[in-house]
mmCIF file with all atom_site columns, C-alpha atoms in Angstrom:
data_model
loop_
_atom_site.group_PDB
_atom_site.id
_atom_site.type_symbol
_atom_site.label_atom_id
_atom_site.label_alt_id
_atom_site.label_comp_id
_atom_site.label_asym_id
_atom_site.label_entity_id
_atom_site.label_seq_id
_atom_site.pdbx_PDB_ins_code
_atom_site.Cartn_x
_atom_site.Cartn_y
_atom_site.Cartn_z
_atom_site.occupancy
_atom_site.B_iso_or_equiv
_atom_site.pdbx_formal_charge
_atom_site.auth_seq_id
_atom_site.auth_comp_id
_atom_site.auth_asym_id
_atom_site.auth_atom_id
_atom_site.pdbx_PDB_model_num
ATOM 1   C CA . UNK A 1 1   ? 181.022 114.228 30.862 1.00 39.00 ? 1   UNK A CA 1
ATOM 2   C CA . UNK A 1 2   ? 178.500 116.435 29.166 1.00 36.00 ? 2   UNK A CA 1
ATOM 3   C CA . UNK A 1 3   ? 176.978 115.899 25.724 1.00 40.00 ? 3   UNK A CA 1
ATOM 4   C CA . UNK A 1 4   ? 179.326 118.340 23.987 1.00 42.00 ? 4   UNK A CA 1
ATOM 5   C CA . UNK A 1 5   ? 182.506 116.524 25.056 1.00 39.00 ? 5   UNK A CA 1
ATOM 6   C CA . UNK A 1 6   ? 181.670 113.342 23.098 1.00 39.00 ? 6   UNK A CA 1
ATOM 7   C CA . UNK A 1 7   ? 183.239 112.803 19.673 1.00 42.00 ? 7   UNK A CA 1
ATOM 8   C CA . UNK A 1 8   ? 181.144 114.110 16.759 1.00 43.00 ? 8   UNK A CA 1
ATOM 9   C CA . UNK A 1 9   ? 180.038 110.676 15.558 1.00 44.00 ? 9   UNK A CA 1
ATOM 10  C CA . UNK A 1 10  ? 178.798 109.605 18.983 1.00 46.00 ? 10  UNK A CA 1
ATOM 11  C CA . UNK A 1 11  ? 177.208 112.997 19.600 1.00 49.00 ? 11  UNK A CA 1
ATOM 12  C CA . UNK A 1 12  ? 175.253 112.660 16.365 1.00 54.00 ? 12  UNK A CA 1
ATOM 13  C CA . UNK A 1 13  ? 174.095 109.152 17.317 1.00 56.00 ? 13  UNK A CA 1
ATOM 14  C CA . UNK A 1 14  ? 173.092 110.323 20.778 1.00 58.00 ? 14  UNK A CA 1
ATOM 15  C CA . UNK A 1 15  ? 171.168 113.328 19.466 1.00 62.00 ? 15  UNK A CA 1
ATOM 16  C CA . UNK A 1 16  ? 169.355 111.077 17.004 1.00 61.00 ? 16  UNK A CA 1
ATOM 17  C CA . UNK A 1 17  ? 168.476 108.628 19.773 1.00 59.00 ? 17  UNK A CA 1
ATOM 18  C CA . UNK A 1 18  ? 167.214 111.480 21.971 1.00 62.00 ? 18  UNK A CA 1
ATOM 19  C CA . UNK A 1 19  ? 164.962 112.757 19.151 1.00 61.00 ? 19  UNK A CA 1
ATOM 20  C CA . UNK A 1 20  ? 163.555 109.267 18.681 1.00 59.00 ? 20  UNK A CA 1
ATOM 21  C CA . UNK A 1 21  ? 162.893 108.868 22.424 1.00 60.00 ? 21  UNK A CA 1
ATOM 22  C CA . UNK A 1 22  ? 161.138 112.239 22.448 1.00 59.00 ? 22  UNK A CA 1
ATOM 23  C CA . UNK A 1 23  ? 158.834 111.022 19.660 1.00 59.00 ? 23  UNK A CA 1
ATOM 24  C CA . UNK A 1 24  ? 158.080 107.844 21.597 1.00 58.00 ? 24  UNK A CA 1
ATOM 25  C CA . UNK A 1 25  ? 157.390 109.870 24.743 1.00 56.00 ? 25  UNK A CA 1
ATOM 26  C CA . UNK A 1 26  ? 154.949 112.048 22.796 1.00 51.00 ? 26  UNK A CA 1
ATOM 27  C CA . UNK A 1 27  ? 153.154 108.934 21.512 1.00 51.00 ? 27  UNK A CA 1
ATOM 28  C CA . UNK A 1 28  ? 152.929 107.493 25.016 1.00 52.00 ? 28  UNK A CA 1
ATOM 29  C CA . UNK A 1 29  ? 151.707 110.852 26.333 1.00 47.00 ? 29  UNK A CA 1
ATOM 30  C CA . UNK A 1 30  ? 148.929 110.888 23.736 1.00 45.00 ? 30  UNK A CA 1
ATOM 31  C CA . UNK A 1 31  ? 147.820 107.324 24.539 1.00 46.00 ? 31  UNK A CA 1
ATOM 32  C CA . UNK A 1 32  ? 145.411 108.216 27.386 1.00 44.00 ? 32  UNK A CA 1
ATOM 33  C CA . UNK A 1 33  ? 143.997 111.086 25.338 1.00 40.00 ? 33  UNK A CA 1
ATOM 34  C CA . UNK A 1 34  ? 143.462 108.956 22.249 1.00 40.00 ? 34  UNK A CA 1
ATOM 35  C CA . UNK A 1 35  ? 142.183 105.862 24.031 1.00 39.00 ? 35  UNK A CA 1
ATOM 36  C CA . UNK A 1 36  ? 139.273 105.597 26.453 1.00 40.00 ? 36  UNK A CA 1
ATOM 37  C CA . UNK A 1 37  ? 140.169 103.124 29.138 1.00 37.00 ? 37  UNK A CA 1
ATOM 38  C CA . UNK A 1 38  ? 137.239 100.871 30.050 1.00 34.00 ? 38  UNK A CA 1
ATOM 39  C CA . UNK A 1 39  ? 137.181 100.231 33.791 1.00 34.00 ? 39  UNK A CA 1
ATOM 40  C CA . UNK A 1 40  ? 135.169 97.028  33.872 1.00 36.00 ? 40  UNK A CA 1
ATOM 41  C CA . UNK A 1 41  ? 132.847 94.897  31.782 1.00 41.00 ? 41  UNK A CA 1
ATOM 42  C CA . UNK A 1 42  ? 129.823 96.935  32.826 1.00 55.00 ? 42  UNK A CA 1
ATOM 43  C CA . UNK A 1 43  ? 131.284 100.174 31.465 1.00 70.00 ? 43  UNK A CA 1
ATOM 44  C CA . UNK A 1 44  ? 130.036 99.832  27.877 1.00 78.00 ? 44  UNK A CA 1
ATOM 45  C CA . UNK A 1 45  ? 130.555 102.218 25.017 1.00 81.00 ? 45  UNK A CA 1
ATOM 46  C CA . UNK A 1 46  ? 127.284 103.071 23.320 1.00 79.00 ? 46  UNK A CA 1
ATOM 47  C CA . UNK A 1 47  ? 127.289 102.963 19.514 1.00 81.00 ? 47  UNK A CA 1
ATOM 48  C CA . UNK A 1 48  ? 124.736 102.870 16.751 1.00 81.00 ? 48  UNK A CA 1
ATOM 49  C CA . UNK A 1 49  ? 124.903 100.048 14.190 1.00 84.00 ? 49  UNK A CA 1
ATOM 50  C CA . UNK A 1 50  ? 126.241 102.545 11.633 1.00 83.00 ? 50  UNK A CA 1
ATOM 51  C CA . UNK A 1 51  ? 128.920 103.729 14.052 1.00 84.00 ? 51  UNK A CA 1
ATOM 52  C CA . UNK A 1 52  ? 130.080 100.167 14.750 1.00 87.00 ? 52  UNK A CA 1
ATOM 53  C CA . UNK A 1 53  ? 130.221 99.417  11.016 1.00 89.00 ? 53  UNK A CA 1
ATOM 54  C CA . UNK A 1 54  ? 132.283 102.591 10.435 1.00 87.00 ? 54  UNK A CA 1
ATOM 55  C CA . UNK A 1 55  ? 134.757 101.602 13.154 1.00 89.00 ? 55  UNK A CA 1
ATOM 56  C CA . UNK A 1 56  ? 135.111 98.078  11.742 1.00 93.00 ? 56  UNK A CA 1
ATOM 57  C CA . UNK A 1 57  ? 135.757 99.516  8.266  1.00 93.00 ? 57  UNK A CA 1
ATOM 58  C CA . UNK A 1 58  ? 138.380 101.907 9.660  1.00 91.00 ? 58  UNK A CA 1
ATOM 59  C CA . UNK A 1 59  ? 140.062 99.067  11.570 1.00 94.00 ? 59  UNK A CA 1
ATOM 60  C CA . UNK A 1 60  ? 140.195 96.926  8.442  1.00 95.00 ? 60  UNK A CA 1
ATOM 61  C CA . UNK A 1 61  ? 141.722 99.820  6.474  1.00 94.00 ? 61  UNK A CA 1
ATOM 62  C CA . UNK A 1 62  ? 144.316 100.470 9.174  1.00 93.00 ? 62  UNK A CA 1
ATOM 63  C CA . UNK A 1 63  ? 145.375 96.828  9.394  1.00 94.00 ? 63  UNK A CA 1
ATOM 64  C CA . UNK A 1 64  ? 145.171 95.808  5.736  1.00 95.00 ? 64  UNK A CA 1
ATOM 65  C CA . UNK A 1 65  ? 146.101 99.008  3.860  1.00 94.00 ? 65  UNK A CA 1
ATOM 66  C CA . UNK A 1 66  ? 147.839 101.619 5.975  1.00 93.00 ? 66  UNK A CA 1
ATOM 67  C CA . UNK A 1 67  ? 149.964 99.397  8.246  1.00 93.00 ? 67  UNK A CA 1
ATOM 68  C CA . UNK A 1 68  ? 151.517 97.380  5.363  1.00 94.00 ? 68  UNK A CA 1
ATOM 69  C CA . UNK A 1 69  ? 152.446 100.672 3.642  1.00 94.00 ? 69  UNK A CA 1
ATOM 70  C CA . UNK A 1 70  ? 154.181 101.922 6.791  1.00 92.00 ? 70  UNK A CA 1
ATOM 71  C CA . UNK A 1 71  ? 156.002 98.620  7.286  1.00 92.00 ? 71  UNK A CA 1
ATOM 72  C CA . UNK A 1 72  ? 157.221 98.870  3.695  1.00 93.00 ? 72  UNK A CA 1
ATOM 73  C CA . UNK A 1 73  ? 158.404 102.467 4.310  1.00 90.00 ? 73  UNK A CA 1
ATOM 74  C CA . UNK A 1 74  ? 160.352 101.294 7.368  1.00 87.00 ? 74  UNK A CA 1
ATOM 75  C CA . UNK A 1 75  ? 161.981 98.491  5.367  1.00 88.00 ? 75  UNK A CA 1
ATOM 76  C CA . UNK A 1 76  ? 162.905 100.875 2.523  1.00 88.00 ? 76  UNK A CA 1
ATOM 77  C CA . UNK A 1 77  ? 164.360 103.371 4.986  1.00 84.00 ? 77  UNK A CA 1
ATOM 78  C CA . UNK A 1 78  ? 166.442 100.636 6.630  1.00 84.00 ? 78  UNK A CA 1
ATOM 79  C CA . UNK A 1 79  ? 167.822 99.694  3.233  1.00 84.00 ? 79  UNK A CA 1
ATOM 80  C CA . UNK A 1 80  ? 169.171 103.228 2.835  1.00 81.00 ? 80  UNK A CA 1
ATOM 81  C CA . UNK A 1 81  ? 171.906 102.496 5.352  1.00 75.00 ? 81  UNK A CA 1
ATOM 82  C CA . UNK A 1 82  ? 172.834 104.695 8.337  1.00 71.00 ? 82  UNK A CA 1
ATOM 83  C CA . UNK A 1 83  ? 169.700 105.126 10.450 1.00 70.00 ? 83  UNK A CA 1
ATOM 84  C CA . UNK A 1 84  ? 171.094 107.779 12.781 1.00 71.00 ? 84  UNK A CA 1
ATOM 85  C CA . UNK A 1 85  ? 170.247 110.646 10.419 1.00 72.00 ? 85  UNK A CA 1
ATOM 86  C CA . UNK A 1 86  ? 167.490 108.944 8.422  1.00 74.00 ? 86  UNK A CA 1
ATOM 87  C CA . UNK A 1 87  ? 164.387 111.082 8.888  1.00 79.00 ? 87  UNK A CA 1
ATOM 88  C CA . UNK A 1 88  ? 162.286 108.765 6.682  1.00 82.00 ? 88  UNK A CA 1
ATOM 89  C CA . UNK A 1 89  ? 162.963 105.908 9.083  1.00 84.00 ? 89  UNK A CA 1
ATOM 90  C CA . UNK A 1 90  ? 161.974 107.864 12.189 1.00 83.00 ? 90  UNK A CA 1
ATOM 91  C CA . UNK A 1 91  ? 158.968 109.369 10.465 1.00 86.00 ? 91  UNK A CA 1
ATOM 92  C CA . UNK A 1 92  ? 157.747 105.899 9.471  1.00 87.00 ? 92  UNK A CA 1
ATOM 93  C CA . UNK A 1 93  ? 158.322 104.609 13.024 1.00 88.00 ? 93  UNK A CA 1
ATOM 94  C CA . UNK A 1 94  ? 156.271 107.498 14.395 1.00 88.00 ? 94  UNK A CA 1
ATOM 95  C CA . UNK A 1 95  ? 153.483 106.794 11.935 1.00 90.00 ? 95  UNK A CA 1
ATOM 96  C CA . UNK A 1 96  ? 153.562 103.100 12.839 1.00 91.00 ? 96  UNK A CA 1
ATOM 97  C CA . UNK A 1 97  ? 153.269 103.977 16.547 1.00 90.00 ? 97  UNK A CA 1
ATOM 98  C CA . UNK A 1 98  ? 150.299 106.258 15.885 1.00 90.00 ? 98  UNK A CA 1
ATOM 99  C CA . UNK A 1 99  ? 148.605 103.585 13.769 1.00 91.00 ? 99  UNK A CA 1
ATOM 100 C CA . UNK A 1 100 ? 149.119 101.052 16.562 1.00 91.00 ? 100 UNK A CA 1
ATOM 101 C CA . UNK A 1 101 ? 147.560 103.452 19.079 1.00 90.00 ? 101 UNK A CA 1
ATOM 102 C CA . UNK A 1 102 ? 144.536 104.000 16.822 1.00 90.00 ? 102 UNK A CA 1
ATOM 103 C CA . UNK A 1 103 ? 144.184 100.245 16.175 1.00 91.00 ? 103 UNK A CA 1
ATOM 104 C CA . UNK A 1 104 ? 144.280 99.560  19.928 1.00 90.00 ? 104 UNK A CA 1
ATOM 105 C CA . UNK A 1 105 ? 141.738 102.313 20.540 1.00 88.00 ? 105 UNK A CA 1
ATOM 106 C CA . UNK A 1 106 ? 139.304 100.990 17.930 1.00 89.00 ? 106 UNK A CA 1
ATOM 107 C CA . UNK A 1 107 ? 139.687 97.392  19.132 1.00 91.00 ? 107 UNK A CA 1
ATOM 108 C CA . UNK A 1 108 ? 139.004 98.575  22.687 1.00 89.00 ? 108 UNK A CA 1
ATOM 109 C CA . UNK A 1 109 ? 135.861 100.408 21.584 1.00 87.00 ? 109 UNK A CA 1
ATOM 110 C CA . UNK A 1 110 ? 134.605 97.450  19.503 1.00 90.00 ? 110 UNK A CA 1
ATOM 111 C CA . UNK A 1 111 ? 135.291 94.965  22.326 1.00 90.00 ? 111 UNK A CA 1
ATOM 112 C CA . UNK A 1 112 ? 133.349 97.120  24.797 1.00 87.00 ? 112 UNK A CA 1
ATOM 113 C CA . UNK A 1 113 ? 130.619 98.355  22.475 1.00 85.00 ? 113 UNK A CA 1
ATOM 114 C CA . UNK A 1 114 ? 126.965 98.142  23.273 1.00 83.00 ? 114 UNK A CA 1
ATOM 115 C CA . UNK A 1 115 ? 125.094 98.535  20.011 1.00 83.00 ? 115 UNK A CA 1
ATOM 116 C CA . UNK A 1 116 ? 121.773 100.277 20.442 1.00 76.00 ? 116 UNK A CA 1
ATOM 117 C CA . UNK A 1 117 ? 119.299 99.930  17.625 1.00 71.00 ? 117 UNK A CA 1
ATOM 118 C CA . UNK A 1 118 ? 117.971 103.187 16.296 1.00 63.00 ? 118 UNK A CA 1
ATOM 119 C CA . UNK A 1 119 ? 114.352 103.667 17.242 1.00 61.00 ? 119 UNK A CA 1
ATOM 120 C CA . UNK A 1 120 ? 111.812 105.543 15.250 1.00 61.00 ? 120 UNK A CA 1
ATOM 121 C CA . UNK A 1 121 ? 109.146 107.301 17.197 1.00 66.00 ? 121 UNK A CA 1
ATOM 122 C CA . UNK A 1 122 ? 108.107 110.576 18.644 1.00 79.00 ? 122 UNK A CA 1
ATOM 123 C CA . UNK A 1 123 ? 110.687 110.756 21.452 1.00 84.00 ? 123 UNK A CA 1
ATOM 124 C CA . UNK A 1 124 ? 114.322 111.738 20.981 1.00 86.00 ? 124 UNK A CA 1
ATOM 125 C CA . UNK A 1 125 ? 116.593 108.729 21.570 1.00 85.00 ? 125 UNK A CA 1
ATOM 126 C CA . UNK A 1 126 ? 119.974 107.504 20.417 1.00 84.00 ? 126 UNK A CA 1
ATOM 127 C CA . UNK A 1 127 ? 119.926 107.504 16.615 1.00 83.00 ? 127 UNK A CA 1
ATOM 128 C CA . UNK A 1 128 ? 117.170 110.122 16.341 1.00 86.00 ? 128 UNK A CA 1
ATOM 129 C CA . UNK A 1 129 ? 117.485 112.934 13.838 1.00 89.00 ? 129 UNK A CA 1
ATOM 130 C CA . UNK A 1 130 ? 116.288 116.164 15.444 1.00 91.00 ? 130 UNK A CA 1
ATOM 131 C CA . UNK A 1 131 ? 115.529 119.481 13.793 1.00 92.00 ? 131 UNK A CA 1
ATOM 132 C CA . UNK A 1 132 ? 115.903 122.444 16.165 1.00 91.00 ? 132 UNK A CA 1
ATOM 133 C CA . UNK A 1 133 ? 115.323 126.161 15.987 1.00 90.00 ? 133 UNK A CA 1
ATOM 134 C CA . UNK A 1 134 ? 117.289 128.558 18.146 1.00 89.00 ? 134 UNK A CA 1
ATOM 135 C CA . UNK A 1 135 ? 114.953 130.901 19.992 1.00 88.00 ? 135 UNK A CA 1
ATOM 136 C CA . UNK A 1 136 ? 117.514 133.717 20.042 1.00 85.00 ? 136 UNK A CA 1
ATOM 137 C CA . UNK A 1 137 ? 118.538 133.703 16.368 1.00 88.00 ? 137 UNK A CA 1
ATOM 138 C CA . UNK A 1 138 ? 115.753 131.658 14.705 1.00 87.00 ? 138 UNK A CA 1
ATOM 139 C CA . UNK A 1 139 ? 118.474 129.569 12.980 1.00 91.00 ? 139 UNK A CA 1
ATOM 140 C CA . UNK A 1 140 ? 117.546 125.977 12.232 1.00 91.00 ? 140 UNK A CA 1
ATOM 141 C CA . UNK A 1 141 ? 119.843 123.038 12.968 1.00 89.00 ? 141 UNK A CA 1
ATOM 142 C CA . UNK A 1 142 ? 119.534 119.336 12.254 1.00 91.00 ? 142 UNK A CA 1
ATOM 143 C CA . UNK A 1 143 ? 121.432 116.878 14.434 1.00 90.00 ? 143 UNK A CA 1
ATOM 144 C CA . UNK A 1 144 ? 121.646 113.107 14.709 1.00 89.00 ? 144 UNK A CA 1
ATOM 145 C CA . UNK A 1 145 ? 122.141 111.817 18.246 1.00 88.00 ? 145 UNK A CA 1
ATOM 146 C CA . UNK A 1 146 ? 124.944 109.276 18.425 1.00 87.00 ? 146 UNK A CA 1
ATOM 147 C CA . UNK A 1 147 ? 127.344 107.698 20.934 1.00 83.00 ? 147 UNK A CA 1
ATOM 148 C CA . UNK A 1 148 ? 130.395 109.704 21.990 1.00 80.00 ? 148 UNK A CA 1
ATOM 149 C CA . UNK A 1 149 ? 132.771 107.865 19.631 1.00 77.00 ? 149 UNK A CA 1
ATOM 150 C CA . UNK A 1 150 ? 130.640 108.708 16.603 1.00 83.00 ? 150 UNK A CA 1
ATOM 151 C CA . UNK A 1 151 ? 130.248 112.354 17.520 1.00 84.00 ? 151 UNK A CA 1
ATOM 152 C CA . UNK A 1 152 ? 131.217 114.867 14.831 1.00 85.00 ? 152 UNK A CA 1
ATOM 153 C CA . UNK A 1 153 ? 129.343 118.172 15.149 1.00 85.00 ? 153 UNK A CA 1
ATOM 154 C CA . UNK A 1 154 ? 130.583 119.357 11.723 1.00 87.00 ? 154 UNK A CA 1
ATOM 155 C CA . UNK A 1 155 ? 128.709 116.415 10.183 1.00 87.00 ? 155 UNK A CA 1
ATOM 156 C CA . UNK A 1 156 ? 125.627 117.078 12.317 1.00 88.00 ? 156 UNK A CA 1
ATOM 157 C CA . UNK A 1 157 ? 126.331 114.177 14.720 1.00 89.00 ? 157 UNK A CA 1
ATOM 158 C CA . UNK A 1 158 ? 126.226 115.075 18.400 1.00 89.00 ? 158 UNK A CA 1
ATOM 159 C CA . UNK A 1 159 ? 126.879 112.830 21.359 1.00 88.00 ? 159 UNK A CA 1
ATOM 160 C CA . UNK A 1 160 ? 124.076 111.874 23.701 1.00 86.00 ? 160 UNK A CA 1
ATOM 161 C CA . UNK A 1 161 ? 126.568 112.754 26.444 1.00 85.00 ? 161 UNK A CA 1
ATOM 162 C CA . UNK A 1 162 ? 127.032 116.363 25.262 1.00 87.00 ? 162 UNK A CA 1
ATOM 163 C CA . UNK A 1 163 ? 125.043 119.121 26.977 1.00 88.00 ? 163 UNK A CA 1
ATOM 164 C CA . UNK A 1 164 ? 122.658 119.477 24.038 1.00 88.00 ? 164 UNK A CA 1
ATOM 165 C CA . UNK A 1 165 ? 122.391 115.694 23.622 1.00 88.00 ? 165 UNK A CA 1
ATOM 166 C CA . UNK A 1 166 ? 121.488 115.222 27.281 1.00 89.00 ? 166 UNK A CA 1
ATOM 167 C CA . UNK A 1 167 ? 118.917 118.007 27.056 1.00 89.00 ? 167 UNK A CA 1
ATOM 168 C CA . UNK A 1 168 ? 117.248 116.477 24.000 1.00 90.00 ? 168 UNK A CA 1
ATOM 169 C CA . UNK A 1 169 ? 116.912 112.879 25.228 1.00 87.00 ? 169 UNK A CA 1
ATOM 170 C CA . UNK A 1 170 ? 113.307 111.928 25.951 1.00 87.00 ? 170 UNK A CA 1
ATOM 171 C CA . UNK A 1 171 ? 111.846 115.115 24.437 1.00 89.00 ? 171 UNK A CA 1
ATOM 172 C CA . UNK A 1 172 ? 109.361 115.285 21.557 1.00 89.00 ? 172 UNK A CA 1
ATOM 173 C CA . UNK A 1 173 ? 108.343 117.546 18.684 1.00 89.00 ? 173 UNK A CA 1
ATOM 174 C CA . UNK A 1 174 ? 107.140 120.926 19.974 1.00 89.00 ? 174 UNK A CA 1
ATOM 175 C CA . UNK A 1 175 ? 109.102 120.772 23.237 1.00 90.00 ? 175 UNK A CA 1
ATOM 176 C CA . UNK A 1 176 ? 111.304 123.651 24.287 1.00 91.00 ? 176 UNK A CA 1
ATOM 177 C CA . UNK A 1 177 ? 114.795 122.656 25.416 1.00 91.00 ? 177 UNK A CA 1
ATOM 178 C CA . UNK A 1 178 ? 117.172 124.659 27.577 1.00 90.00 ? 178 UNK A CA 1
ATOM 179 C CA . UNK A 1 179 ? 120.838 123.731 27.206 1.00 88.00 ? 179 UNK A CA 1
ATOM 180 C CA . UNK A 1 180 ? 123.284 124.768 29.900 1.00 86.00 ? 180 UNK A CA 1
ATOM 181 C CA . UNK A 1 181 ? 126.684 125.544 28.408 1.00 80.00 ? 181 UNK A CA 1
ATOM 182 C CA . UNK A 1 182 ? 129.774 127.314 29.732 1.00 82.00 ? 182 UNK A CA 1
ATOM 183 C CA . UNK A 1 183 ? 128.689 130.330 27.659 1.00 81.00 ? 183 UNK A CA 1
ATOM 184 C CA . UNK A 1 184 ? 125.270 130.399 29.327 1.00 85.00 ? 184 UNK A CA 1
ATOM 185 C CA . UNK A 1 185 ? 121.845 128.945 28.660 1.00 88.00 ? 185 UNK A CA 1
ATOM 186 C CA . UNK A 1 186 ? 120.649 128.372 25.099 1.00 87.00 ? 186 UNK A CA 1
ATOM 187 C CA . UNK A 1 187 ? 117.003 127.721 24.247 1.00 90.00 ? 187 UNK A CA 1
ATOM 188 C CA . UNK A 1 188 ? 115.794 125.638 21.310 1.00 91.00 ? 188 UNK A CA 1
ATOM 189 C CA . UNK A 1 189 ? 112.444 124.533 19.975 1.00 89.00 ? 189 UNK A CA 1
ATOM 190 C CA . UNK A 1 190 ? 112.213 120.972 18.622 1.00 89.00 ? 190 UNK A CA 1
ATOM 191 C CA . UNK A 1 191 ? 110.673 121.228 15.158 1.00 90.00 ? 191 UNK A CA 1
ATOM 192 C CA . UNK A 1 192 ? 110.868 117.559 14.163 1.00 90.00 ? 192 UNK A CA 1
ATOM 193 C CA . UNK A 1 193 ? 112.045 114.152 15.392 1.00 89.00 ? 193 UNK A CA 1
ATOM 194 C CA . UNK A 1 194 ? 112.685 111.280 13.020 1.00 84.00 ? 194 UNK A CA 1
#
C-alpha cells in the first residue's frame, strides 16, 4: 500500500514521523562536519590557553544554561498534548540534538587538547600577534596565530594550519612572506611581531 491509501489520521502521524527522521538524519549528517575525529592519542589538537578557557566557558554555558532551557521546552511541548503536529516539540528536539553534538565536539577537543603557551619573542609562533602589509595594495593587517579550533578571521585570529599561518611560522619582523592560495600567490611584509 502506498502512503496515500492510509487513513488520514495515520497518514498525518506517518508524515510527522518522516519529518522527524529527516531532521535526525540531517543532524547525523552534520556530525562529521561539526566534530573532528581524533585518530589516536598522539593526534593532539593545538590550542592556546585563552582558546582552552573559551571552550570550557562555552561548554559550561551549553550544559548549565542552554540545555536546561531546551529540556524545559521539550517538557512544555509534551504537556500540550498531541505530538504528531507539535512543531515546538520537534524544534526543541532538533535544538537538543544540535546542542548534544556541540557538547560532544567541545569535550572531544578539550580531551585531546595540547595547550601551547604563548611565547613572546622575535619569531612568529603560535599565539603571536603579527602586523602585515600587503605588497600589492599596501593595506595593513593584524592577525593573531591560533590553533584551528580558535580560528576566526573576522576577529583577526588565523589558524597556524592555514596557508598564511603556515607561511608566517618561524619568520621575523622585516621578512617578506609569500602565501600560496587558490587565487594565486600573495606577498606580505611583516611589520611587527609581538
